[in-house]
Each structure stands twice: as structure tokens, then as C-alpha cells.
Coordinates of C-alpha atoms in Angstrom, one line a residue:
M204 CA 19.2 -8.9 -3.1
G205 CA 19.4 -7.0 0.2
G206 CA 16.6 -6.9 2.9
G207 CA 14.9 -3.7 1.8
N208 CA 15.2 -4.0 -1.9
G209 CA 15.2 -8.0 -2.7
A210 CA 13.4 -9.8 -4.9
G211 CA 9.8 -8.9 -5.1
G212 CA 10.3 -5.3 -4.2
E213 CA 8.2 -2.6 -5.9
G214 CA 8.3 -2.1 -9.8
V215 CA 6.2 -2.6 -13.0
G216 CA 6.5 -6.5 -13.0
D217 CA 5.0 -8.5 -15.7
E218 CA 1.3 -9.5 -15.7
G219 CA 1.4 -12.3 -17.8
A220 CA 4.2 -13.9 -15.8
R221 CA 1.9 -13.3 -12.6
S222 CA -0.9 -15.0 -14.0
A223 CA 1.2 -18.0 -14.9
V224 CA 2.6 -18.3 -11.4
R225 CA -0.8 -18.0 -9.9
R226 CA -2.7 -20.6 -12.3
R227 CA 0.3 -23.2 -11.4
F228 CA -0.1 -22.5 -7.8
A229 CA -3.8 -22.8 -7.5
E230 CA -3.5 -26.2 -9.5
A231 CA -0.6 -27.4 -7.3
A232 CA -2.6 -26.7 -4.0
R233 CA -5.4 -28.6 -5.3
E234 CA -3.6 -31.5 -6.0
E235 CA -4.5 -34.6 -3.8
R236 CA -1.0 -34.8 -2.6
P237 CA 0.5 -31.1 -3.0
D238 CA 4.1 -30.9 -3.7
L239 CA 5.8 -28.7 -1.3
A240 CA 8.6 -28.1 -3.0
L241 CA 6.9 -27.3 -6.2
L242 CA 4.5 -24.7 -4.2
C243 CA 7.8 -23.1 -2.7
L244 CA 9.2 -22.8 -5.9
L245 CA 6.3 -20.7 -7.3
I246 CA 6.3 -18.5 -4.2
G247 CA 9.9 -17.7 -5.3
A248 CA 8.8 -17.3 -8.8
E249 CA 6.0 -15.0 -7.8
A250 CA 8.7 -13.0 -6.2
V251 CA 11.0 -12.5 -9.4
L252 CA 8.4 -12.8 -12.3
G253 CA 5.0 -11.3 -10.6
T254 CA 3.6 -7.7 -10.8
Q255 CA 4.6 -6.4 -7.4
G256 CA 4.4 -2.6 -8.0
N257 CA 1.1 -2.8 -9.7
A258 CA -0.6 -5.7 -8.2
T259 CA -3.9 -5.7 -9.2
G260 CA -7.0 -7.9 -10.1
D261 CA -8.8 -10.9 -8.6
A262 CA -6.4 -13.5 -7.4
A263 CA -8.7 -16.3 -8.1
G264 CA -9.5 -15.0 -11.6
D265 CA -5.7 -14.8 -12.6
A266 CA -5.3 -18.2 -11.3
A267 CA -8.1 -19.2 -13.5
G268 CA -6.4 -18.1 -16.6
E269 CA -8.3 -15.0 -17.2
Q270 CA -5.1 -12.9 -17.6
E271 CA -3.1 -13.6 -20.9
H272 CA 0.1 -15.0 -20.7
T273 CA 2.5 -15.7 -23.3
P274 CA 5.0 -18.6 -23.9
D275 CA 8.0 -16.4 -22.6
D276 CA 6.0 -16.2 -19.6
E277 CA 5.8 -20.2 -19.0
S278 CA 9.3 -20.3 -20.1
A279 CA 10.8 -18.2 -17.5
L280 CA 8.5 -20.0 -15.0
D281 CA 9.4 -23.3 -16.0
R282 CA 13.0 -22.4 -15.9
I283 CA 13.1 -21.2 -12.0
L284 CA 10.8 -24.8 -11.3
D285 CA 13.5 -26.8 -13.4
E286 CA 16.5 -25.1 -11.9
G287 CA 14.9 -25.7 -8.2
Q288 CA 13.8 -29.2 -8.5
A289 CA 17.1 -30.2 -10.2
E290 CA 19.2 -28.8 -7.3
L291 CA 16.9 -30.7 -4.8
D292 CA 17.6 -33.8 -6.8
R293 CA 21.4 -33.1 -7.1
L294 CA 21.4 -32.6 -3.4
A295 CA 19.8 -35.8 -2.8
G296 CA 22.2 -37.5 -5.2
L297 CA 25.1 -36.7 -2.6
L298 CA 23.4 -38.5 0.3
P299 CA 25.5 -41.9 0.4
F300 CA 23.5 -45.1 -0.1
E301 CA 23.2 -47.1 3.0
R302 CA 20.2 -49.5 3.7
G303 CA 18.3 -49.9 6.9
R304 CA 19.2 -46.4 8.4
T305 CA 17.6 -45.7 11.8
P306 CA 16.2 -42.0 12.2
A307 CA 19.0 -41.0 14.2
Q308 CA 21.6 -42.0 11.1
W309 CA 19.3 -40.5 8.7
A310 CA 19.1 -37.2 10.9
R311 CA 23.2 -37.5 11.2
T312 CA 23.6 -38.2 7.3
L313 CA 21.4 -35.0 6.4
Q314 CA 23.3 -32.8 8.9
Q315 CA 26.6 -34.2 7.7
V316 CA 25.7 -33.6 3.9
L317 CA 23.6 -30.3 3.9
G318 CA 24.8 -28.8 7.0
E319 CA 28.5 -29.5 7.0
E320 CA 29.5 -30.3 3.5
Q321 CA 26.9 -27.9 1.9
G322 CA 26.8 -25.2 4.0
F323 CA 22.9 -24.9 4.5
A324 CA 22.2 -23.0 8.0
G325 CA 20.8 -19.8 9.3
S326 CA 21.7 -16.8 11.4
S327 CA 19.6 -14.2 13.0
S328 CA 20.5 -11.6 10.3
D329 CA 18.1 -14.0 7.9
Y330 CA 15.0 -13.0 9.6
Q331 CA 15.7 -9.4 8.0
R332 CA 16.2 -10.8 4.3
L333 CA 12.9 -11.4 2.2
E334 CA 15.2 -14.2 0.4
S335 CA 15.2 -16.4 3.4
S336 CA 11.7 -17.1 2.8
L337 CA 12.0 -17.8 -1.2
L338 CA 13.1 -21.4 -1.9
P339 CA 15.3 -20.6 -5.0
E340 CA 17.3 -18.2 -3.1
V341 CA 17.5 -20.6 -0.2
L342 CA 18.9 -22.8 -2.6
R343 CA 21.5 -20.6 -4.0
R344 CA 22.5 -18.7 -0.9
R345 CA 22.4 -21.6 1.5
R346 CA 20.9 -19.4 4.0
G347 CA 17.3 -19.0 5.1
L348 CA 14.7 -19.2 7.9
P349 CA 14.3 -22.3 9.8
I350 CA 11.1 -23.2 7.7
L351 CA 12.5 -22.7 4.2
L352 CA 15.9 -24.8 5.8
S353 CA 13.4 -27.8 7.0
V354 CA 11.9 -27.5 3.3
V355 CA 15.2 -28.2 1.9
W356 CA 15.7 -30.9 4.6
T357 CA 12.6 -33.1 4.0
E358 CA 12.6 -32.6 0.0
V359 CA 16.3 -33.6 0.0
A360 CA 15.5 -36.5 2.5
R361 CA 12.4 -37.6 1.0
R362 CA 14.0 -37.9 -2.5
A363 CA 16.6 -40.4 -0.7
G364 CA 13.8 -42.6 0.8
A365 CA 14.0 -41.2 4.3
P366 CA 10.9 -41.6 6.6
V367 CA 10.8 -37.8 7.1
Y368 CA 8.3 -34.8 8.0
G369 CA 8.1 -31.1 9.1
V370 CA 7.4 -30.1 12.7
A371 CA 5.5 -26.6 13.0
L372 CA 7.0 -25.9 16.6
P373 CA 5.5 -22.5 18.1
G374 CA 8.1 -19.9 16.8
H375 CA 10.6 -22.7 15.0
F376 CA 10.3 -25.1 12.5
V377 CA 12.5 -28.3 12.5
V378 CA 12.4 -32.0 10.7
G379 CA 11.4 -34.9 12.0
F380 CA 13.0 -38.5 11.0
G381 CA 11.3 -41.8 11.5
D382 CA 7.8 -42.5 12.9
P383 CA 6.2 -39.5 14.8
G384 CA 4.1 -41.8 16.8
A385 CA 7.0 -44.0 17.9
S386 CA 10.7 -43.9 17.3
H387 CA 12.0 -40.8 15.9
V388 CA 14.4 -37.8 16.2
L389 CA 14.0 -34.5 15.6
A390 CA 16.7 -32.0 14.1
D391 CA 16.9 -28.1 13.4
P392 CA 18.5 -27.4 10.0
F393 CA 18.5 -23.7 11.1
A394 CA 21.6 -25.1 13.3
G395 CA 22.8 -27.0 10.6
G396 CA 20.8 -30.1 11.5
K397 CA 21.8 -30.4 14.9
Q398 CA 19.5 -33.1 16.7
L399 CA 17.3 -32.0 19.6
G400 CA 16.7 -33.7 22.7
E401 CA 13.4 -33.3 24.6
E402 CA 15.1 -30.6 27.0
E403 CA 16.1 -28.3 24.1
L404 CA 12.7 -29.0 22.6
S405 CA 11.0 -28.0 25.7
V406 CA 13.2 -24.8 26.1
M407 CA 12.4 -23.9 22.3
V408 CA 8.9 -24.1 22.7
A409 CA 8.7 -22.2 26.3
G410 CA 11.0 -19.2 25.0
A411 CA 8.5 -18.9 21.8
T412 CA 5.0 -18.9 23.9
G413 CA 6.0 -17.4 27.1
G414 CA 6.1 -20.6 28.9
T415 CA 3.9 -23.2 27.7
P416 CA 5.1 -26.8 28.3
L417 CA 6.0 -28.9 25.1
S418 CA 2.9 -31.3 24.1
A419 CA 2.3 -34.0 21.7
A420 CA 0.3 -31.9 19.6
S421 CA 2.9 -29.5 19.0
L422 CA 5.2 -32.3 17.6
R423 CA 2.8 -33.6 15.1
P424 CA 3.7 -33.5 11.3
A425 CA 3.0 -30.4 9.3
G426 CA 1.3 -30.6 6.0
P427 CA 2.2 -29.2 3.0
L428 CA -0.3 -26.7 2.8
E429 CA 0.4 -25.7 6.1
T430 CA 3.8 -25.2 5.9
V431 CA 3.1 -22.9 2.7
L432 CA 0.7 -20.8 4.5
R433 CA 3.1 -20.3 7.5
I434 CA 5.9 -19.2 5.0
L435 CA 3.3 -16.8 3.2
N436 CA 2.2 -15.7 6.8
N437 CA 6.1 -14.9 7.3
I438 CA 6.4 -13.1 4.2
R439 CA 3.5 -10.9 5.1
A440 CA 4.9 -10.3 8.8
W441 CA 8.2 -9.4 6.9
A442 CA 6.7 -6.9 4.6
S443 CA 3.8 -5.2 7.2
P444 CA 6.5 -3.0 8.6
R445 CA 7.8 -1.8 5.5
P446 CA 5.4 0.4 3.6
E447 CA 7.5 0.6 0.4
Q448 CA 7.0 -3.5 0.3
S449 CA 3.2 -3.2 0.4
G450 CA 3.3 -5.1 -3.0
V451 CA 5.1 -7.9 -1.6
R452 CA 2.7 -8.3 1.3
L453 CA -0.2 -8.1 -1.4
W454 CA 1.1 -10.8 -3.4
A455 CA 1.9 -13.1 -0.3
V456 CA -2.1 -12.4 0.9
E457 CA -3.0 -13.0 -2.8
L458 CA -1.3 -16.6 -2.9
S459 CA -2.7 -17.5 0.6
L460 CA -6.2 -17.0 -1.0
L461 CA -5.6 -19.7 -3.5
L462 CA -5.0 -22.2 -1.0
P463 CA -8.2 -24.4 -0.4
H464 CA -8.1 -23.6 3.3
H465 CA -7.3 -19.8 4.4
P466 CA -8.2 -17.5 7.2
G467 CA -11.2 -15.6 6.0
R468 CA -9.9 -12.2 7.2
L469 CA -7.1 -12.4 4.6
R470 CA -9.9 -10.9 2.3
F471 CA -10.5 -8.0 4.2
E472 CA -6.4 -7.5 4.6
R473 CA -6.3 -7.8 0.6
A474 CA -9.2 -5.1 0.5
Q475 CA -7.1 -2.9 2.9
L476 CA -3.7 -3.1 1.0
L477 CA -5.8 -2.3 -2.3
V478 CA -6.7 1.3 -0.6
E479 CA -3.3 1.7 0.8
R480 CA -2.4 1.4 -2.8
G481 CA -4.8 3.9 -4.1
E482 CA -7.3 1.2 -5.6
F483 CA -10.3 3.0 -3.7
I484 CA -13.0 1.6 -5.4
R485 CA -11.8 -1.9 -5.8
G486 CA -10.8 -1.7 -2.1
A487 CA -13.9 -0.6 -1.1
R488 CA -15.9 -3.2 -3.2
E489 CA -13.9 -6.0 -1.8
M490 CA -14.8 -4.4 1.8
E491 CA -18.1 -4.5 1.1
E492 CA -18.1 -8.3 0.1
Y493 CA -16.3 -9.1 3.2
A494 CA -19.0 -7.2 5.1
D495 CA -21.8 -9.4 3.5
I496 CA -20.0 -12.8 4.6
V497 CA -19.4 -11.8 8.0
A498 CA -22.5 -10.0 9.0
T499 CA -24.4 -12.8 10.2
M500 CA -21.9 -14.2 13.0
E501 CA -20.4 -10.9 13.5
P502 CA -22.9 -7.7 12.7
N503 CA -20.5 -5.4 14.7
A504 CA -17.3 -6.1 12.7
A505 CA -19.2 -6.0 9.3
E506 CA -20.5 -2.6 10.4
N507 CA -17.1 -1.6 10.8
V508 CA -16.0 -2.8 7.7
R509 CA -18.8 -1.2 5.7
R510 CA -17.8 2.3 7.5
A511 CA -14.2 1.6 6.3
A512 CA -15.4 1.0 3.0
R513 CA -17.2 4.3 2.9
A514 CA -14.2 6.2 4.1
A515 CA -11.9 4.6 1.1
R516 CA -14.9 5.6 -1.3
A517 CA -14.8 9.1 0.2
R518 CA -11.1 9.6 -0.6
L519 CA -11.9 9.9 -4.2
N520 CA -14.2 12.9 -3.7

């Protein structure tokens, strides 16, 4: 899959498979302890199985099972999920057993096995590829964005019993081992698992923020849903300057809307995308619904949205 025509590009797609993915994604996102690997694999399944070139309908309705799906849809989806989970299990099985590892020893073990032996790492060219945000493809290619490589690190280490967590630094995602409030070390899977000192972290954060100093808040563990939303934001950012990939941007928005907590403005973005893709009535209707929601707090913004809805309806004349 290339950067411009990779998984999730324009096409007819399979509405039943899309429905199956959305339903499972919504269910997984609402679990008491969301499974990060499962949610990331479902994003990958959406790119492969879902409707990209003809994405229509209400995301919440689809997730509730209103769209019909067949046993074949479920079988294809189960195959993607099972293969991904099995590969993470296999990688965890490669970690040599040792009692009482320190955080630094855990980091070094993961660096040796995943970074050196298995070849997981990233490069600047990976930012240009959609596959770099899809866990099934990252597991296959051994390449990805920092956040997806961190998902691999955390999920493999967790299976092996390591005290591990993701850290959503500004502009870069890394992995922590140990107790985030006490003894811990941070490692950069994008650099093959290299351990990071305080000076390197400070430079990394300052470079991403224009000089903001490193703070304790920026080092807190990232939750599964926070991580998933950031992955979907990356996909939206990848697709945004590529008009031919509006279908990818649309499904990334729709999956984001299935998360229990998401930016409300995503509803307006979805409506705009529907209009851009020629679904003027549906897009206008969703704009009007969004305007009703924000009218009390932001009356001027609501009027601008209603004006956009009128313009969308006028395009049918």
C-alpha cells in the first residue's frame, strides 16, 4: 500500500463489513477497561473492510447494528482481529523470562527484542503513509508512527507482565516502564526503543511546542481512549490535505464520534465532509442539528453553521 493509495482509499466498500466494525468498535470503547490493541485493530479493519468511497449513514446507528451484516463480514473481521492479537502474543513470547526486572531492564529487553531483533522502528517517510497509523500494517511492516509503535511496545510488554504505559508527549508518543510517580524510565519506540534522559525529553518537548518546558503533566500515562482518539486525529490530519482521501477522513471522524468522550466540533466536521462528498441534504441537516446544540453557548457560531447549511441546500438548485 502506498501513501496515496493505501488501505482505506476510495472505493465501493462493503456496507455490512463497515457495520460490523462500527458495532464492535462502539462496544469495545465502552468497556470498563478498554482493550487498546482491539480498538487499534478495529481501526485497521475499518480501513480494509469498511466503506470508504461510499461512506454514508449515521455512525451511531451503524454501531447499534441497524445496518445488516452477514457471517462473512464477521468472519473477515474476526480474521483481522485474531491475526493481530496472535502476533502480539507471539512477540510477547519472544521476551526472555526473568524475575524482578527493574524498569530500565524492561526497557532494555523490549529494545533488544522489538527494536533490534524484530526491527520495529520509524523514519520520517512513515509520516506520509496511512499504513503507519494502522496496527495490522505496523505489525506486518515493522514500521509506523511513534504512537502506533508505542502501542506495539505497551501491548507486548503488558502481555509479559511489565509495568508499562504510554506517554502522550506533545508531538511525540513514547513508552514508560515502572511507576510514573516514582522510579521509571521512558523509551522511544520510534528510535527502536532508545531510553530517553531528561535532557532529551526536554529538547523533544521544546521542539514540538516552541519552547514550553517539560512538565509533570506531560509525563502522565495516556489512557486507551485518549490514545485511540490521538491515532484517529493523526489519520484525519493525514487525509485532510488529500481531497481524494475524503472517505478516509470521514471514517476517522465517524469512529471518533463513537468514543464516549470526543470533541463536539467533530459533528460539524462530519457534516462538512458529507457536503464535500455530494450528500448535500444529509450534510445540511447535520449542520442544523449541530447549530441547535451550540446555539445557547455560541449564538454567532450557530448562525454561521446555519448559513453553511443553507448554502449546502442551495447547491441542489
